[in-house]
Amino acid sequence: MANSHSSQTSFNSLRIFFWNVRSIGTKFSEVKKISTEYDIIACVESWLTPDSEYCIPGFHVVRKDRVHTRGGGIAIWVRKNIAFKEIDDTHLHESIEICALQLNNVKPNLNLYVCYRPPGSTLSQADWNQVITETCKHNALLIGDFNALNLQWNCPRTEENGDRLQTAYKLHNVFLHNCDSTTYTNLRSNYTSNLDLVFSTQDIKDKISTEICEETWSSDHHPIFITISVTKSLYHKKKLKLSSKRTKWENFCQRMDENYQYFFSEEFESLSADNKYETFTKMMTDALITSTPTPKTVSPKKHRNPVPWWDDECNSIKQARTDSFKKYKSSLSLHDLISYNKTCAEMKRIIRTKKESLFGRLPRASISERIRPTYGTDVKF
């Protein structure tokens, strides 16, 4: 027997993690590790193929893999208590990859657009106008790597794409949140720029705050942490089962046998049909309750660790990577750059060792899987 009802819990913020991950394969462990802190995780340049599976416990995943060439791709993980549906009627320039979601159990409802535009091509002003008009209509958040350079948002120079994007978003009264940040770093040439941008419509601009991660986490783009001040109404159904795997069915049968003769008594015969039904269901319910152990109460603060092998050594090497990155950015010396690269390699080795200790030896990636795409459309300058 079971009973069910819906419950509602309200929270005051929606946390989104955005990152141009530049191949998620070797970085997926870190993404899973931080998943407990966010409601939505959005990655561009995922480099995933349709036959690969990357799941995070407690999340639904929506993917737009690039199938015609290597590289590119978008992957979005949405926590299961967030109600959403995909938006499929967004039509942009063929070079722009986009994945769009409508979030339905937040107030106000939000439309989330995640974009990736590979470098190498120049869009017309009409194309950039279409990007903004198609995505920034009402309560909309547009995040992406646009590869559009403009001095107005902290790039080293202004190019045609950046100039036309600026014209488009100002023409349609759209707000740019991270105009003074640095989201792209090429350590070899010490080149920095702001390629990953966060736009929103005016009706929600005052509800959004952004923060840029100090390090790139072994990518060439810095993760962006986005907080939106909205009310999340998390609906979920609870099935209050009276029985469980620990129910002692022998006890249940014994209790029912003990009360069996009552159904032939004059007292039972004198009851109305409704009362007979209630008596019978109450007798079964009582027998199930007494035959089923009381479930243990688990604190809501306890969450399943999505990365069970992650320990203090992993935290330590991750902090060492951050420290070596900051040291290089401060000194810009070749010695510190080499030290940072060595720390990144050591972190990959430690993570792999920890995973193998729990799951057994993992298959090594083939040479072809480790080579980065050589297509000019994904090379950044």
C-alpha positions as MATLAB code, in Angstrom:
seq = 'MANSHSSQTSFNSLRIFFWNVRSIGTKFSEVKKISTEYDIIACVESWLTPDSEYCIPGFHVVRKDRVHTRGGGIAIWVRKNIAFKEIDDTHLHESIEICALQLNNVKPNLNLYVCYRPPGSTLSQADWNQVITETCKHNALLIGDFNALNLQWNCPRTEENGDRLQTAYKLHNVFLHNCDSTTYTNLRSNYTSNLDLVFSTQDIKDKISTEICEETWSSDHHPIFITISVTKSLYHKKKLKLSSKRTKWENFCQRMDENYQYFFSEEFESLSADNKYETFTKMMTDALITSTPTPKTVSPKKHRNPVPWWDDECNSIKQARTDSFKKYKSSLSLHDLISYNKTCAEMKRIIRTKKESLFGRLPRASISERIRPTYGTDVKF';
ca = [
       0.000    0.000    0.000;
       1.226    3.501   -0.707;
       0.210    7.088   -0.453;
       1.599   10.040   -2.385;
       1.542   13.798   -2.255;
       3.500   16.766   -3.604;
       5.683   18.992   -1.483;
       7.139   22.410   -2.198;
      10.291   24.055   -0.922;
      11.336   27.614   -1.764;
      14.873   28.973   -2.104;
      16.051   32.464   -2.948;
      18.776   31.875   -5.526;
      19.654   29.849   -8.590;
      23.330   28.933   -8.982;
      24.765   28.429  -12.491;
      28.266   27.293  -13.398;
      29.482   28.134  -16.925;
      32.790   27.045  -18.427;
      34.446   26.708  -21.804;
      35.961   23.430  -20.712;
      38.082   22.777  -23.808;
      37.434   18.997  -23.686;
      35.557   17.756  -20.654;
      37.045   14.254  -20.685;
      39.997   14.867  -18.358;
      38.199   17.573  -16.390;
      34.922   15.791  -15.679;
      36.021   14.802  -12.166;
      36.280   18.460  -11.147;
      32.928   19.231  -12.737;
      31.299   16.409  -10.752;
      33.048   17.564   -7.581;
      31.601   21.081   -7.742;
      28.149   19.860   -8.832;
      26.893   19.798   -5.220;
      27.167   23.608   -5.157;
      25.191   24.397   -8.306;
      21.750   23.947   -9.836;
      22.910   24.133  -13.453;
      26.294   23.314  -14.979;
      26.818   24.485  -18.565;
      29.938   23.628  -20.570;
      30.841   24.607  -24.129;
      33.575   23.019  -26.250;
      32.673   19.753  -24.548;
      34.273   17.745  -27.406;
      31.862   14.876  -26.754;
      30.679   12.320  -29.264;
      27.128   10.921  -29.333;
      28.289    7.527  -28.045;
      29.948    8.951  -24.898;
      28.117    9.140  -21.571;
      28.889   11.725  -18.910;
      26.327   11.595  -16.104;
      26.254   13.413  -12.768;
      24.153   11.869   -9.965;
      21.052   13.958   -9.287;
      21.187   15.786  -12.627;
      19.534   15.533  -16.022;
      21.844   16.198  -18.961;
      21.042   18.001  -22.218;
      23.664   17.836  -24.961;
      24.255   19.322  -28.386;
      27.270   17.429  -29.690;
      29.113   18.543  -32.785;
      28.835   15.639  -35.201;
      30.392   16.941  -38.427;
      33.896   17.634  -37.036;
      35.864   17.171  -33.823;
      35.631   19.773  -31.060;
      32.781   22.104  -30.179;
      29.627   20.866  -28.507;
      27.506   21.979  -25.555;
      26.541   20.010  -22.445;
      24.168   21.243  -19.722;
      23.473   19.393  -16.482;
      20.288   20.451  -14.669;
      19.513   19.384  -11.113;
      16.531   17.039  -11.054;
      14.456   19.316   -8.814;
      14.511   22.019  -11.504;
      11.608   21.678  -13.941;
      12.639   22.569  -17.489;
      11.992   21.928  -21.142;
      14.192   22.394  -24.184;
      13.598   25.323  -26.519;
      13.949   24.078  -30.081;
      12.703   27.011  -32.120;
      15.871   29.139  -31.881;
      17.326   29.787  -35.342;
      20.774   31.389  -35.464;
      23.638   31.516  -37.941;
      24.801   28.027  -38.915;
      28.224   28.606  -37.326;
      26.730   29.215  -33.859;
      26.065   26.243  -31.604;
      23.239   26.819  -29.116;
      21.375   24.917  -26.432;
      18.331   26.575  -24.858;
      16.204   25.687  -21.826;
      13.057   27.115  -20.284;
      13.156   26.884  -16.478;
       9.585   26.506  -15.262;
       9.622   26.218  -11.473;
      11.464   29.422  -10.707;
       9.792   32.790  -10.237;
      10.104   34.557  -12.537;
      10.388   31.804  -15.150;
      13.705   32.014  -16.988;
      14.931   31.196  -20.477;
      18.570   30.064  -20.485;
      20.584   30.193  -23.724;
      24.085   28.718  -23.885;
      26.080   29.529  -27.029;
      29.408   28.745  -28.622;
      30.627   30.556  -31.735;
      33.904   29.191  -33.119;
      36.451   31.800  -34.225;
      37.384   32.251  -37.840;
      34.242   33.613  -39.506;
      32.776   37.103  -39.550;
      29.031   37.476  -39.057;
      27.039   40.272  -40.636;
      25.264   42.867  -38.559;
      21.955   41.172  -39.413;
      23.293   37.860  -38.067;
      24.362   39.440  -34.771;
      21.008   41.229  -34.502;
      19.313   37.857  -34.924;
      21.442   36.342  -32.132;
      20.135   38.953  -29.705;
      16.524   39.092  -30.905;
      16.145   35.280  -30.883;
      17.586   34.807  -27.392;
      16.910   37.975  -25.395;
      13.137   38.363  -25.436;
      11.829   38.161  -21.864;
      13.429   37.000  -18.608;
      16.336   35.642  -20.640;
      19.931   34.838  -19.734;
      22.405   34.438  -22.606;
      25.810   32.936  -21.772;
      28.471   31.870  -24.210;
      31.876   32.029  -25.807;
      31.195   34.462  -28.637;
      34.813   34.955  -29.798;
      33.971   38.598  -30.421;
      36.705   41.076  -29.456;
      35.865   44.581  -28.286;
      37.757   47.073  -26.147;
      34.477   47.881  -24.406;
      34.486   44.504  -22.636;
      38.163   44.253  -21.799;
      39.594   42.735  -24.972;
      42.988   43.885  -26.329;
      41.423   45.233  -29.524;
      38.118   45.655  -31.358;
      37.270   43.482  -34.363;
      34.259   43.423  -36.669;
      32.415   40.687  -34.754;
      32.862   42.515  -31.460;
      31.783   45.846  -32.947;
      28.647   44.295  -34.469;
      27.787   42.389  -31.283;
      28.034   45.632  -29.316;
      25.736   47.365  -31.790;
      23.227   44.509  -31.578;
      22.939   44.228  -27.801;
      22.782   48.001  -27.267;
      20.174   48.354  -30.006;
      17.935   45.826  -28.249;
      18.570   47.191  -24.741;
      20.304   44.052  -23.456;
      22.597   44.199  -20.414;
      26.193   42.876  -20.363;
      27.221   41.749  -16.871;
      30.962   41.044  -17.125;
      32.328   43.895  -19.243;
      35.461   44.279  -17.079;
      36.471   40.638  -16.585;
      39.088   38.323  -18.113;
      37.737   34.933  -19.170;
      40.400   33.704  -21.623;
      44.115   33.195  -20.917;
      46.790   31.845  -23.225;
      49.664   31.114  -20.863;
      52.242   30.469  -23.567;
      51.919   33.936  -25.071;
      50.602   35.659  -21.906;
      47.564   36.770  -23.910;
      44.309   37.539  -22.114;
      40.886   38.519  -23.362;
      37.197   38.445  -22.482;
      35.536   35.963  -24.827;
      32.895   34.474  -22.491;
      30.078   36.950  -21.955;
      26.947   36.995  -19.786;
      23.962   38.910  -21.162;
      20.470   39.318  -19.744;
      17.287   41.176  -20.502;
      16.589   44.316  -18.533;
      13.753   42.738  -16.526;
      16.148   40.466  -14.610;
      19.480   42.310  -14.778;
      19.275   43.467  -11.146;
      18.795   39.850   -9.999;
      22.071   38.561  -11.498;
      25.608   38.608  -10.128;
      28.705   37.061  -11.728;
      32.110   35.992  -10.456;
      35.080   34.846  -12.522;
      37.280   32.024  -11.218;
      40.888   33.102  -10.673;
      42.272   29.995  -12.392;
      41.432   28.215  -15.645;
      41.374   24.685  -14.151;
      43.665   23.381  -16.915;
      41.479   24.852  -19.665;
      42.268   28.120  -21.424;
      39.027   29.708  -20.189;
      38.095   30.740  -16.667;
      34.879   29.286  -15.192;
      32.099   31.779  -14.484;
      29.914   31.521  -11.378;
      26.462   33.073  -11.808;
      23.919   33.670   -9.050;
      20.335   34.673   -9.881;
      18.055   35.960   -7.130;
      14.838   34.125   -7.913;
      12.440   31.931   -5.970;
      12.930   28.257   -6.684;
       9.819   26.232   -6.008;
      11.042   22.670   -5.965;
       8.161   20.256   -6.448;
       8.659   16.571   -5.919;
       6.397   13.636   -5.221;
       6.858   11.564   -2.141;
       5.627    7.996   -2.080;
       4.927    7.050    1.509;
       5.161    3.301    1.188;
       3.981    1.326    4.174;
       6.063   -1.657    3.117;
       9.770   -1.835    2.386;
      12.519   -4.353    1.668;
      12.760   -4.916    5.416;
       9.066   -5.733    5.913;
       8.622   -9.031    7.760;
       5.889  -10.623    5.710;
       5.620  -13.598    8.069;
       4.556  -11.228   10.843;
       2.112   -9.533    8.490;
       0.468  -12.853    7.568;
       0.286  -13.845   11.232;
      -1.430  -10.594   12.193;
      -3.948  -10.964    9.364;
      -4.658  -14.593   10.340;
      -5.299  -13.512   13.923;
      -7.992  -11.072   12.751;
      -9.429  -13.318   10.051;
     -12.356  -14.638   12.135;
     -13.540  -11.101   12.858;
     -14.834  -10.835    9.284;
     -17.407  -13.557   10.095;
     -18.641  -11.938   13.307;
     -22.072  -10.357   13.770;
     -20.391   -7.039   14.625;
     -18.666   -6.910   11.242;
     -21.839   -7.986    9.424;
     -23.756   -5.110   11.028;
     -21.408   -2.481    9.594;
     -22.208   -0.492    6.482;
     -20.289   -1.156    3.287;
     -18.090    1.942    3.789;
     -17.273    0.977    7.372;
     -16.440   -2.584    6.315;
     -13.982   -1.240    3.758;
     -12.400    1.158    6.271;
     -12.097   -1.615    8.855;
     -10.445   -3.959    6.389;
      -7.923   -1.343    5.103;
      -7.127   -0.219    8.675;
      -6.470   -3.817    9.689;
      -4.061   -4.268    6.750;
      -2.381   -0.914    7.422;
      -1.822   -1.683   11.109;
      -0.423   -5.112   10.240;
       2.017   -3.589    7.722;
       3.154   -0.830   10.097;
       3.868   -3.261   12.924;
       5.691   -5.609   10.547;
       7.913   -2.924    8.984;
      10.902   -1.419   10.866;
      10.845    2.350   11.274;
      13.070    3.998    8.625;
      16.132    5.862    9.820;
      16.005    9.646    9.713;
      18.715   11.064    7.455;
      19.791   14.680    7.834;
      18.997   16.785    4.739;
      22.500   18.240    5.058;
      24.011   14.913    4.054;
      24.440   14.596    0.296;
      25.808   11.749   -1.731;
      29.376   12.463   -2.732;
      29.435   12.356   -6.559;
      33.217   11.781   -6.461;
      33.712    9.188   -3.672;
      37.462    8.822   -4.245;
      38.164   12.563   -3.857;
      40.136   13.099   -0.649;
      42.462   15.604    1.081;
      45.285   14.805   -1.323;
      43.072   15.852   -4.244;
      42.142   19.070   -2.445;
      45.806   19.721   -1.716;
      47.004   19.290   -5.309;
      44.105   21.400   -6.581;
      45.122   24.211   -4.222;
      48.742   23.790   -5.340;
      47.604   24.184   -8.953;
      45.761   27.387   -8.079;
      48.788   28.756   -6.207;
      51.175   27.954   -9.076;
      48.784   29.609  -11.550;
      48.687   32.796   -9.443;
      52.466   32.744   -9.079;
      52.958   32.549  -12.832;
      50.437   35.315  -13.502;
      52.367   37.489  -11.066;
      55.884   36.736  -12.314;
      55.283   35.751  -15.987;
      58.502   33.753  -15.826;
      59.128   30.644  -17.899;
      60.190   28.762  -14.779;
      56.833   29.391  -13.082;
      54.936   28.452  -16.257;
      56.773   25.126  -16.376;
      56.034   24.631  -12.682;
      52.330   25.278  -13.282;
      52.207   22.796  -16.169;
      53.942   20.191  -14.004;
      51.368   20.745  -11.257;
      48.527   20.283  -13.770;
      50.088   17.037  -14.950;
      50.578   15.864  -11.360;
      46.933   16.591  -10.563;
      45.805   14.525  -13.554;
      48.052   11.667  -12.401;
      46.716   11.784   -8.825;
      43.099   11.894   -9.984;
      43.629    8.940  -12.274;
      45.334    6.980   -9.490;
      42.481    7.694   -7.068;
      39.880    6.609   -9.607;
      41.763    3.426  -10.440;
      42.057    2.577   -6.739;
      38.248    2.526   -6.517;
      37.102    1.400   -9.959;
      40.104   -0.555  -11.204;
      42.450    0.283  -14.039;
      40.919    2.709  -16.529;
      41.451    2.422  -20.297;
      43.988    4.862  -21.656;
      42.779    7.357  -24.247;
      43.990    6.643  -27.729;
      46.410    9.046  -29.378;
      43.632   10.311  -31.638;
      41.472   11.108  -28.599;
      44.242   13.109  -26.960;
      45.077   15.239  -29.987;
      43.278   18.558  -29.957;
      41.270   19.537  -33.033;
      43.402   21.102  -35.736;
      40.493   22.722  -37.540;
      41.041   26.438  -37.979;
      37.525   27.280  -36.789;
      38.428   26.380  -33.210;
      41.857   27.984  -32.993;
      41.855   31.134  -30.882;
      44.194   34.052  -31.444;
];
